[in-house]
Coordinates of C-alpha atoms in Angstrom, one line a residue:
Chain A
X300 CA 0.0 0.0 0.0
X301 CA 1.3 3.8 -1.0
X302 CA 2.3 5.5 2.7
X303 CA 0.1 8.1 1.8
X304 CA -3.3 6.7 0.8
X305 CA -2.9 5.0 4.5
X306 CA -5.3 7.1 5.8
X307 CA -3.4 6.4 9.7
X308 CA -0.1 7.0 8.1
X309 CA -1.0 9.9 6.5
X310 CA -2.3 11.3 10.1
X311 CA 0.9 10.6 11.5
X312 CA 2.9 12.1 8.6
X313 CA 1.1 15.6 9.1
X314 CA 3.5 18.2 10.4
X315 CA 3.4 18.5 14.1
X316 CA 2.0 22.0 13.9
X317 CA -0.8 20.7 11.5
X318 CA -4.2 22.2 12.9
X319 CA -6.0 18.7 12.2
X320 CA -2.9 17.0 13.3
X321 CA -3.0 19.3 16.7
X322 CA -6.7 18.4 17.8
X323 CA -6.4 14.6 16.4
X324 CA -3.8 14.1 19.0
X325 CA -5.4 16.2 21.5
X326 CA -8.6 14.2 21.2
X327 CA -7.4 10.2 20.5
X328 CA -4.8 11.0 24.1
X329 CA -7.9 12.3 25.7
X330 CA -10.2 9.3 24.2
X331 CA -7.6 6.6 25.3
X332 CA -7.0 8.0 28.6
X333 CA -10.6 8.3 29.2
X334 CA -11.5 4.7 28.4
X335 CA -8.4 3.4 30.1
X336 CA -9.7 5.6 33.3
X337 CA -13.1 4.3 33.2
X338 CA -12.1 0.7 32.6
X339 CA -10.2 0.7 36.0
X340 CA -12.6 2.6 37.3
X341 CA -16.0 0.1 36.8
X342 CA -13.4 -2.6 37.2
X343 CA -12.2 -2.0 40.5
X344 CA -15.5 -0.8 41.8
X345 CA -16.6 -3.9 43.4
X346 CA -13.4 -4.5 45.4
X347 CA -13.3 -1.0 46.8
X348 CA -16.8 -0.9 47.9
X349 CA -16.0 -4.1 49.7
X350 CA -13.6 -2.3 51.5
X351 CA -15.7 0.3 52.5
X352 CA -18.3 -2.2 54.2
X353 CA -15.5 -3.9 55.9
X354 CA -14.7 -0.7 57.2
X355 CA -17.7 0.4 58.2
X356 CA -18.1 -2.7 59.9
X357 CA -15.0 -2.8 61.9
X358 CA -15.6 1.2 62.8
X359 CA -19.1 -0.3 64.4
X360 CA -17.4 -3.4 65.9
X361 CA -14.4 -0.9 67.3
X362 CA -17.0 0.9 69.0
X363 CA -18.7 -1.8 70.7
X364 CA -14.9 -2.1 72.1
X365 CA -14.2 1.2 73.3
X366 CA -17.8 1.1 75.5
X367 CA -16.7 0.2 78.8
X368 CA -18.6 -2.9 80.1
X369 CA -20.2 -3.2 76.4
X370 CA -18.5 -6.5 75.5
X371 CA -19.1 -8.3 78.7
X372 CA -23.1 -7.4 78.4
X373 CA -23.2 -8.7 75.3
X374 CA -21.6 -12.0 76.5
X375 CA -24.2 -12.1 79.4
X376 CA -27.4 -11.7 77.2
X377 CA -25.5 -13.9 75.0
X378 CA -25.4 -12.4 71.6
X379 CA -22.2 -11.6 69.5
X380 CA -23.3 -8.4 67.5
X381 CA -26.3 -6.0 68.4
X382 CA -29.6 -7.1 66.8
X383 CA -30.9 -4.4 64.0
X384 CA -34.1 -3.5 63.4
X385 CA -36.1 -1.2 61.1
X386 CA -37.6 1.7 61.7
X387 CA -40.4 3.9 60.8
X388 CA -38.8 7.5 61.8
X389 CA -42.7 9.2 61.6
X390 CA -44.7 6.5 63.8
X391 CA -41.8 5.2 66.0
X392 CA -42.8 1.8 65.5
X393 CA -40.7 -1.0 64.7
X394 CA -41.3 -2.4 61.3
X395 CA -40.9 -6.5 60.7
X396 CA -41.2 -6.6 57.1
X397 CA -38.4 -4.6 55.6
X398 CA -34.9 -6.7 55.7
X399 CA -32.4 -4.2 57.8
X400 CA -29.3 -5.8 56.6
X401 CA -30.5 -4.5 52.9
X402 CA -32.3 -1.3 53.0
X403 CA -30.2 1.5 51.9
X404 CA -31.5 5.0 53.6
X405 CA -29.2 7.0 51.1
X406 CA -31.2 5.0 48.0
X407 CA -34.0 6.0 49.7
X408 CA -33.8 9.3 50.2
X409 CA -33.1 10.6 46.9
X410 CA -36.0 8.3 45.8
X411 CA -38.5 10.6 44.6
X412 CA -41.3 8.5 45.8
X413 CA -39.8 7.3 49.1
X414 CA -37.7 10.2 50.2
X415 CA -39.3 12.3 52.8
X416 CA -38.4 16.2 53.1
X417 CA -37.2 17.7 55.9
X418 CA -38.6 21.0 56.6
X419 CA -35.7 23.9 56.5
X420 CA -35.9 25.1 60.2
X421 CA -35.1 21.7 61.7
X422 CA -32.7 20.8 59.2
X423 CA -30.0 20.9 61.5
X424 CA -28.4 18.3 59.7
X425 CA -28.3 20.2 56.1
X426 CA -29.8 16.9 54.6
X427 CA -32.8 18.6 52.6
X428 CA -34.2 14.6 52.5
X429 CA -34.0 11.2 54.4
X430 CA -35.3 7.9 54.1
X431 CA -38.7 7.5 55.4
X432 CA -37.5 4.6 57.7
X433 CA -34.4 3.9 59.4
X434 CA -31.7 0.7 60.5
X435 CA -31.5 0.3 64.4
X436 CA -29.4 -1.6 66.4
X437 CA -29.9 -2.2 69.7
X438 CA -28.9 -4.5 72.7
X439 CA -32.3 -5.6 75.1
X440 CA -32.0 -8.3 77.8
X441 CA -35.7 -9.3 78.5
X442 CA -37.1 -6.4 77.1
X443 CA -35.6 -4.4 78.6
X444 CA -33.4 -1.9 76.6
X445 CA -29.6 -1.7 77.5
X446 CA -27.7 0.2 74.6
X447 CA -29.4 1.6 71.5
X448 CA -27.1 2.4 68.3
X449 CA -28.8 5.3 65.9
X450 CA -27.1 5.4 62.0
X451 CA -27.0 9.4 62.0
X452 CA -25.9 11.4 58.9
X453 CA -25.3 15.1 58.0
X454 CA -23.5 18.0 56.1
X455 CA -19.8 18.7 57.2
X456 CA -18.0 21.7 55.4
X457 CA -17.3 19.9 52.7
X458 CA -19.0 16.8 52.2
X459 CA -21.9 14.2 54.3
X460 CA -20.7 12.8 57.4
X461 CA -22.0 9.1 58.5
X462 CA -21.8 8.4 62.1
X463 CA -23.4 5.7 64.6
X464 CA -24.5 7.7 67.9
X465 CA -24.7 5.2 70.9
X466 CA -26.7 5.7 73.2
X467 CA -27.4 4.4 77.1
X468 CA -30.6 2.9 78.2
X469 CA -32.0 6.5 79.3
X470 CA -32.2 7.2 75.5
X471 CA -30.5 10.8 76.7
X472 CA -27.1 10.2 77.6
X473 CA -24.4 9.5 74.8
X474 CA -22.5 6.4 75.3
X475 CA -20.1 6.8 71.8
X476 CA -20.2 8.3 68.9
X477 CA -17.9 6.9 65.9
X478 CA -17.9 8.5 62.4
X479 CA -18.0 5.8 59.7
X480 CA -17.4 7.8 56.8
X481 CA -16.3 11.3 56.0
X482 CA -14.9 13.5 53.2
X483 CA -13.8 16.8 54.7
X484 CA -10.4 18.2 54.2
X485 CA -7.7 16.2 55.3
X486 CA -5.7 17.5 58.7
X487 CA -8.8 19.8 59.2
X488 CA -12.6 18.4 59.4
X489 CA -11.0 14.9 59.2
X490 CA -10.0 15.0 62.6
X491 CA -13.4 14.3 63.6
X492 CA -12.2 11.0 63.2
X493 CA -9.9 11.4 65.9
X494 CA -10.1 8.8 68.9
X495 CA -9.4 11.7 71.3
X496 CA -12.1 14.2 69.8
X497 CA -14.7 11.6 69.9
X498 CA -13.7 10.3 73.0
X499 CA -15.5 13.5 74.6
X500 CA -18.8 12.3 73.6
X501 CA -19.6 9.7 75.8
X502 CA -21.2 10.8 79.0
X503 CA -22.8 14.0 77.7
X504 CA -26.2 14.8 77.8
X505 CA -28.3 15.8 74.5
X506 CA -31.3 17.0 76.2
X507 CA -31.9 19.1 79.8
X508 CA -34.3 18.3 82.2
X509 CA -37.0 20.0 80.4
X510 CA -36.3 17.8 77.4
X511 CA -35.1 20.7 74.7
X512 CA -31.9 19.3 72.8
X513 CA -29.5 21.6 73.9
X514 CA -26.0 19.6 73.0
X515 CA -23.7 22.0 71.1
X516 CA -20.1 22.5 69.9
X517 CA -18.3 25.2 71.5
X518 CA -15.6 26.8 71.2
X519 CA -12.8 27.0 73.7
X520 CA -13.0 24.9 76.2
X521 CA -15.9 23.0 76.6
X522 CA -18.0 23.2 80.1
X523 CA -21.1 20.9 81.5
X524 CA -22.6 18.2 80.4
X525 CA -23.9 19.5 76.9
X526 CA -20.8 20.9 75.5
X527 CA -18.1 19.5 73.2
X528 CA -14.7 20.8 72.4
X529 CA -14.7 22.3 68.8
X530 CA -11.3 21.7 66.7
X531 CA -9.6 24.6 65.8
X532 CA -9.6 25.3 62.0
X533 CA -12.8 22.9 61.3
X534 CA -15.2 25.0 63.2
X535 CA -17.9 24.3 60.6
X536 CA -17.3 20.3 60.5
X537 CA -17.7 20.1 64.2
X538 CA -20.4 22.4 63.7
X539 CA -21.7 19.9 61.1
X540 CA -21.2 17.0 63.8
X541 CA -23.3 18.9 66.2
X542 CA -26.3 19.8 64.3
X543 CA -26.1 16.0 62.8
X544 CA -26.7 15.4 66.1
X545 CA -29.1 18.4 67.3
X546 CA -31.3 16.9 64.0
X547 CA -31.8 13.1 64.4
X548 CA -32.3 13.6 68.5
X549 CA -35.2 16.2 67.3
X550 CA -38.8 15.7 66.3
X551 CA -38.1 14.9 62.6
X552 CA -35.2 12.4 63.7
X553 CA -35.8 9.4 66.0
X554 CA -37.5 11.5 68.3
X555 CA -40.8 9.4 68.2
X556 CA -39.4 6.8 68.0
X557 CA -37.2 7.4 71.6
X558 CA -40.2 8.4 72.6
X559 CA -42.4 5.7 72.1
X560 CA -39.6 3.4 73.9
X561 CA -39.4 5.1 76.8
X562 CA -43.5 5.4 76.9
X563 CA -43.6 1.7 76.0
X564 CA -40.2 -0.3 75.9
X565 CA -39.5 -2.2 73.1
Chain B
X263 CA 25.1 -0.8 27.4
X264 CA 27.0 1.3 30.4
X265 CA 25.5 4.2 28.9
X266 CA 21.7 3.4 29.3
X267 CA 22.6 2.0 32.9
X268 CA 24.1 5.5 33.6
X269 CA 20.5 7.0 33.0
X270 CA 19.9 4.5 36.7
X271 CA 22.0 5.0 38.6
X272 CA 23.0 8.7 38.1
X273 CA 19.7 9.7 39.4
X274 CA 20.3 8.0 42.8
X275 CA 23.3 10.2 44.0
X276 CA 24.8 12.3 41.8
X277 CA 21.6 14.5 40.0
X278 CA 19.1 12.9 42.6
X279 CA 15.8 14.7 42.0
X280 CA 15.1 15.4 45.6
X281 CA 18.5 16.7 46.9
X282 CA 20.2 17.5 43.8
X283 CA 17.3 18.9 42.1
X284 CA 15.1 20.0 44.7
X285 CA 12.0 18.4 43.1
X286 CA 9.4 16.4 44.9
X287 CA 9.7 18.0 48.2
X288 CA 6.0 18.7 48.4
X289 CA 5.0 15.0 49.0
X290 CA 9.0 14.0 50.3
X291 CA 7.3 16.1 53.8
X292 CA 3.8 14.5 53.8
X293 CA 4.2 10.6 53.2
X294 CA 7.8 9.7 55.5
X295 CA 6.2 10.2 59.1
X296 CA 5.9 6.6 58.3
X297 CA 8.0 4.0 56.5
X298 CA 5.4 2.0 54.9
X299 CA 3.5 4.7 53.4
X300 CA 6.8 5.9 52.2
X301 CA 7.7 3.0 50.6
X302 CA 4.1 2.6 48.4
X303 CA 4.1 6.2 47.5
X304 CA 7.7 5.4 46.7
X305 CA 6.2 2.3 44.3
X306 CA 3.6 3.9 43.0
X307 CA 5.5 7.0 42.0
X308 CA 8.5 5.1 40.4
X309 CA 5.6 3.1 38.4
X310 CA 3.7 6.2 37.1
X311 CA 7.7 7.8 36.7
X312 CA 8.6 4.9 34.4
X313 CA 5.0 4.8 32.4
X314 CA 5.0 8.2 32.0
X315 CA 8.2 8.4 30.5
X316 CA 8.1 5.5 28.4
X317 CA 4.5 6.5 26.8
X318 CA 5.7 10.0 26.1
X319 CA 8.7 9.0 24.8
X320 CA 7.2 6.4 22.5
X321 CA 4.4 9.3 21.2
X322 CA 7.5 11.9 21.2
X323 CA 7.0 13.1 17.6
X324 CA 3.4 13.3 17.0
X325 CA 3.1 15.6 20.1
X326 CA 2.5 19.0 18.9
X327 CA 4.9 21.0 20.5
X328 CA 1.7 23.9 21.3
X329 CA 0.0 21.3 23.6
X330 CA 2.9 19.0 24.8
X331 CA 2.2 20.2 28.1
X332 CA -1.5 19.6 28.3
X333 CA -1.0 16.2 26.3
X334 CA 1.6 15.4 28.7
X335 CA -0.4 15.8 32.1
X336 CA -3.2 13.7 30.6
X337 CA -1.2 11.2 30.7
X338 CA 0.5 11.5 33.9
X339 CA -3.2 12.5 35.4
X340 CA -4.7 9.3 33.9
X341 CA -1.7 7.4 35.0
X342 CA -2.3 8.5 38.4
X343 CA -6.1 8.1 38.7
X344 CA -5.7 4.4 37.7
X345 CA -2.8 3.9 40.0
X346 CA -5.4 5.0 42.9
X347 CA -7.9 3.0 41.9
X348 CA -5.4 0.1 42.3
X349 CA -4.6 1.0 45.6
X350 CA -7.8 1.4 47.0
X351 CA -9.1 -1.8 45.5
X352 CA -6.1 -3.7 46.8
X353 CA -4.0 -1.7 49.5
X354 CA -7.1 -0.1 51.0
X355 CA -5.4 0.6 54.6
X356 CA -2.5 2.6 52.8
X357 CA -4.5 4.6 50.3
X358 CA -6.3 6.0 53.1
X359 CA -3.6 6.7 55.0
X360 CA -1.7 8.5 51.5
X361 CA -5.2 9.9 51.0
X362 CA -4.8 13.0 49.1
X363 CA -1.1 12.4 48.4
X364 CA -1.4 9.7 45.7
X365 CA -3.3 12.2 43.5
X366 CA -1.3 14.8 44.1
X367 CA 1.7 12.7 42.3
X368 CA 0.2 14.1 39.6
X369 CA 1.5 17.8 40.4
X370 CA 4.9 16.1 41.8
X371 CA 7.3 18.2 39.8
X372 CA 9.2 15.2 39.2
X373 CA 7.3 13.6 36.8
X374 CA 6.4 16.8 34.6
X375 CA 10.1 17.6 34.9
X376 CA 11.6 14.1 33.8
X377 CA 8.6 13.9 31.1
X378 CA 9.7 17.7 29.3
X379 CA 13.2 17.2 29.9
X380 CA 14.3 13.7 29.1
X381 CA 11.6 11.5 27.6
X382 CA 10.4 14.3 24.6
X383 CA 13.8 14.3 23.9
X384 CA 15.2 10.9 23.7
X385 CA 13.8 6.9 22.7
X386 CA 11.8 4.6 24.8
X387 CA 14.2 2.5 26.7
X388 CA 16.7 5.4 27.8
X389 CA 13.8 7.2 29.0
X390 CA 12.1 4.5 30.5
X391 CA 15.4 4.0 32.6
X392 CA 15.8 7.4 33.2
X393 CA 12.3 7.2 34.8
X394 CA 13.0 4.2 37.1
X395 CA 16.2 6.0 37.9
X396 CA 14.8 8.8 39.0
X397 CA 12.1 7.1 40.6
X398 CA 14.7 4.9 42.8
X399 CA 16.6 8.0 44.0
X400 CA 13.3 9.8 44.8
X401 CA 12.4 6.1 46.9
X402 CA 15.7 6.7 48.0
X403 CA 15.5 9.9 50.2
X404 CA 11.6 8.6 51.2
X405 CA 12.5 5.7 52.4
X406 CA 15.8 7.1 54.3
X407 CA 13.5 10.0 55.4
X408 CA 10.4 8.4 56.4
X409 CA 12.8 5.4 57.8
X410 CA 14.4 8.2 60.4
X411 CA 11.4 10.0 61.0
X412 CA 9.4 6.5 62.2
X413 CA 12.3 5.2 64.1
X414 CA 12.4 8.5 66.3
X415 CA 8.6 9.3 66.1
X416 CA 7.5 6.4 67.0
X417 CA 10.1 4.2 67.7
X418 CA 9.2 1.8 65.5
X419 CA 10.4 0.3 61.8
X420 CA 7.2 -0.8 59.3
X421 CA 5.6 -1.1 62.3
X422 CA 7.6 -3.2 64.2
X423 CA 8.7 -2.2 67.8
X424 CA 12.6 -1.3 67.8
X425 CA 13.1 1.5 70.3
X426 CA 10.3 0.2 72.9
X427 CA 8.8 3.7 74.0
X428 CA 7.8 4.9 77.4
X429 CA 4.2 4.8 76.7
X430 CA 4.6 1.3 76.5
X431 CA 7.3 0.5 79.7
X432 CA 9.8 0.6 77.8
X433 CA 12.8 3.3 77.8
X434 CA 12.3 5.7 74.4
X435 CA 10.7 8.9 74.4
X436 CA 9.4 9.1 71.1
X437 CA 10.0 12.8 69.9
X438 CA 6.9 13.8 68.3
X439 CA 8.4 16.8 66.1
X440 CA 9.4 13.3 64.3
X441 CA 5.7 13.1 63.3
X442 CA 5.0 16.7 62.1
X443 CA 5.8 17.9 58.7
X444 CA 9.0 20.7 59.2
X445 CA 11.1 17.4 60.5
X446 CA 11.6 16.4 57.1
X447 CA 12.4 19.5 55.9
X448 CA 15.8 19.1 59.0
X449 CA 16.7 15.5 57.8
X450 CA 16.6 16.6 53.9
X451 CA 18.3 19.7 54.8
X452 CA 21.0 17.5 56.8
X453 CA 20.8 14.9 53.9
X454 CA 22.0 17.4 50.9
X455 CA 24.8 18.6 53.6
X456 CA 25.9 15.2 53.8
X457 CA 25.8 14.1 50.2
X458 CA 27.6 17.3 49.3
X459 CA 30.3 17.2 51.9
X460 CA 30.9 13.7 51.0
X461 CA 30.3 14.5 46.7
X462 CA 31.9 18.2 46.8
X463 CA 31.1 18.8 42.8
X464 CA 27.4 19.0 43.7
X465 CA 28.4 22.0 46.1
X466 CA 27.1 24.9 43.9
X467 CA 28.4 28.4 42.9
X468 CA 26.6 30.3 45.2
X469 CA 26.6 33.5 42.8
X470 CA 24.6 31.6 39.9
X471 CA 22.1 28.9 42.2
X472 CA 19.4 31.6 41.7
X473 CA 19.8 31.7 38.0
X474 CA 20.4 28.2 37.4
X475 CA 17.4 27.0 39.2
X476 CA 15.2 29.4 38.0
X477 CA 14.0 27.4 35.7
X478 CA 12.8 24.7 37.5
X479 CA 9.4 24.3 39.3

């Protein structure tokens, strides 16, 4: 074949400061990167997000760990992880025939249908929309309640922050609180991830004795039992943290729900 | 044959990127307050290093020199995107830990600087070498930096327990300046002083370092 009727050939024998020649290369580099990206990218999906769910599992069984006392209870009502249940965040009640291990709240939430709004002056949390029902898990020892775990979640600075807030079997004091996932800047808002910052959680209060949610990051050095430390230079992720938790305490959280269990027990 | 394994080991000591040409520092301070993570940003920088080179190289004369640069950091960028994939599908507890640092090879001086200098200018193999090169003295400094930096920080080696530390009954005070980021500014700054006392032709003229490395990034 003549080199120049090649039409490949002929591409390639263009003078480097050709105009087609310029945007051919520009565009088959940005082509073959882009599928070479993607490729790994769809590929390696799969393992990554197993990762993730390892993680989050480990974060949940870590936390089980740092409650004092936690592991031992277990051992003594005789279970090996905390039993989950579902649900429904409007009635309170528990709900038997949605499978807790596989509902996803986040799917649910930006479901049109199933999403539920959150109106803008409790939205604490900067979520705009949750899932109309919710994945407990909890710890009873003939019926009676001995740890509750709530899956919490909320706007940071920069990005949605996934926690599990424990708490004790007054449904008002906070026995841990462990962040599962995060995405705010590294060195700053990350440190919410800190052992040391969350270990100030346990042992405070979210309510007062007259039952308003009053728990709050503070500035400075933190006093009583409704305040936590803030870290300096992520005053909005702790901030974030907080109202996370000032929302799914509240009315339009689990608040029926904590309600109905300390009306009725489980 | 001596001649392309000059393009490895010259890089190491005598024009090493970090101490000789003062590129790389950026992540050089943020990945050595350990030695593991040291090592695989070590890895994955002397893979993406050698790719990079080599692929540029081999497309050398159908780059259009007006967008070299642009064609150039697709590459790398792509390069690096899939190399973090492959770490956080199969070294999940150190990407997390290099976080942000893995994508941020892909502003690493280094690889830009080897890519414009070396492989547009010269064939596949010599550049490919010249990439590993420069990628082994880079892992050279990291791993001697982040190797110092763990032992004293934390009294520990890849996570092994040398220098058992008070904390744990043992006799070491770890010293935590070890962890933060200005001590590996001290140990490269002792580094170059060594390698030049020791390799005196690297000492340069002080009245032309300004204008000589000007240039450079």
């Amino acid at each position: 074949m003549d080199r120049s009727s090649n039409p490949v050939r002929a591409f390639l024998d263009r003078p480097n400061d050709d105009r087609v020649k310029v945007f051919g290369v520009a565009v088959i580099v940005a082509f073959v990167c882009a599928v070479v990206v993607s490729t790994a990218s769809v590929m390696l999906k799969p393992l990554q997000d197993a990762h993730l769910e390892a993680e989050r599992g480990a974060r949940m069984e870590a936390m089980l760990d740092t409650l004092p006392g936690m592991r031992d209870l277990m051992e003594e009502v005789g279970v090996t992880a905390l039993e989950m249940r579902m649900v429904d965040l409007q009635t309170g009640e528990f709900l038997s025939d949605i499978d807790p291990a596989t509902y996803d709240p986040q799917a649910a939430a930006a479901d049109p249908e199933q999403g539920v709004g959150i109106p803008a002056d409790q939205d604490t949390a900067r979520l705009r929309r949750r899932a109309p029902y919710a994945p407990v898990h909890l710890l009873e020892r003939d019926g009676e309640l001995l740890m509750i775990v709530l899956p919490v979640e909320g706007t940071g600075y920069q990005s949605v922050i996934r926690a599990m807030l424990a708490l004790e079997s007054d449904l008002n004091t906070i026995a841990a609180l462990t962040i599962l996932s995060q995405d705010e800047t590294p060195g700053l808002g990350s440190r919410i991830e800190d052992p040391q910052w969350q270990a100030q959680w346990p042992g405070k209060q979210v309510a007062d004795a007259d039952g308003n949610i009053v728990i709050e990051v503070v500035r400075g050095s933190a006093s009583g039992p409704h305040e936590i430390d803030g870290i300096s230079g992520a005053t909005l992720t702790a901030q974030g943290v907080a109202g996370m938790v000032t929302y799914w305490m509240g009315p339009h959280g689990y608040g029926p729900f904590l309600e109905r269990l300390e009306r009725e027990g489980i | 044959m001596a001649a392309l394994f000059r393009h490895v080991t010259s890089p190491l000591i005598d024009n090493n990127p970090v101490t000789l040409q003062i590129l790389g520092i950026c992540s050089a301070l943020a990945v050595t307050t350990s030695l593991a993570t040291a090592i695989t940003m070590s890895i994955a920088l002397t893979v993406v290093l050698c790719l990079s080179s080599g692929i540029i190289s081999a497309i050398r004369h159908h780059i259009p020199p007006v967008i070299r640069l642009i064609v150039q950091i697709t590459i790398i960028s792509s390069l690096v995107i899939v190399i973090d994939e492959f770490l956080r599908a199969y070294a999940f507890e150190i990407s997390r830990e290099l976080s942000i640092f893995v994508g941020l090879i892909v502003t690493n001086c280094l690889v830009l600087g080897r890519a414009e200098a070396f492989a547009m200018r010269n064939p596949v193999v010599p550049s490919v070498l010249d990439g590993l090169g420069n990628g082994l003295g880079y892992s050279l400094i990291l791993v001697v930096v982040g190797s110092i930096r763990e032992l004293l920080g934390a009294g520990t080696l890849l996570g092994y327990v040398i220098l058992p530390t008070v904390e744990n009954g043992g006799w070491f005070e770890p010293l935590s300046l070890m962890q933060l980021a200005p001590s590996a500014f001290f140990i490269i700054g002792l580094l170059i002083w060594a390698i030049r006392t020791r390799w005196t032709k690297q000492i340069e003229a002080p009245k032309f370092a300004l204008k000589q490395r000007q240039a450079r990034s």
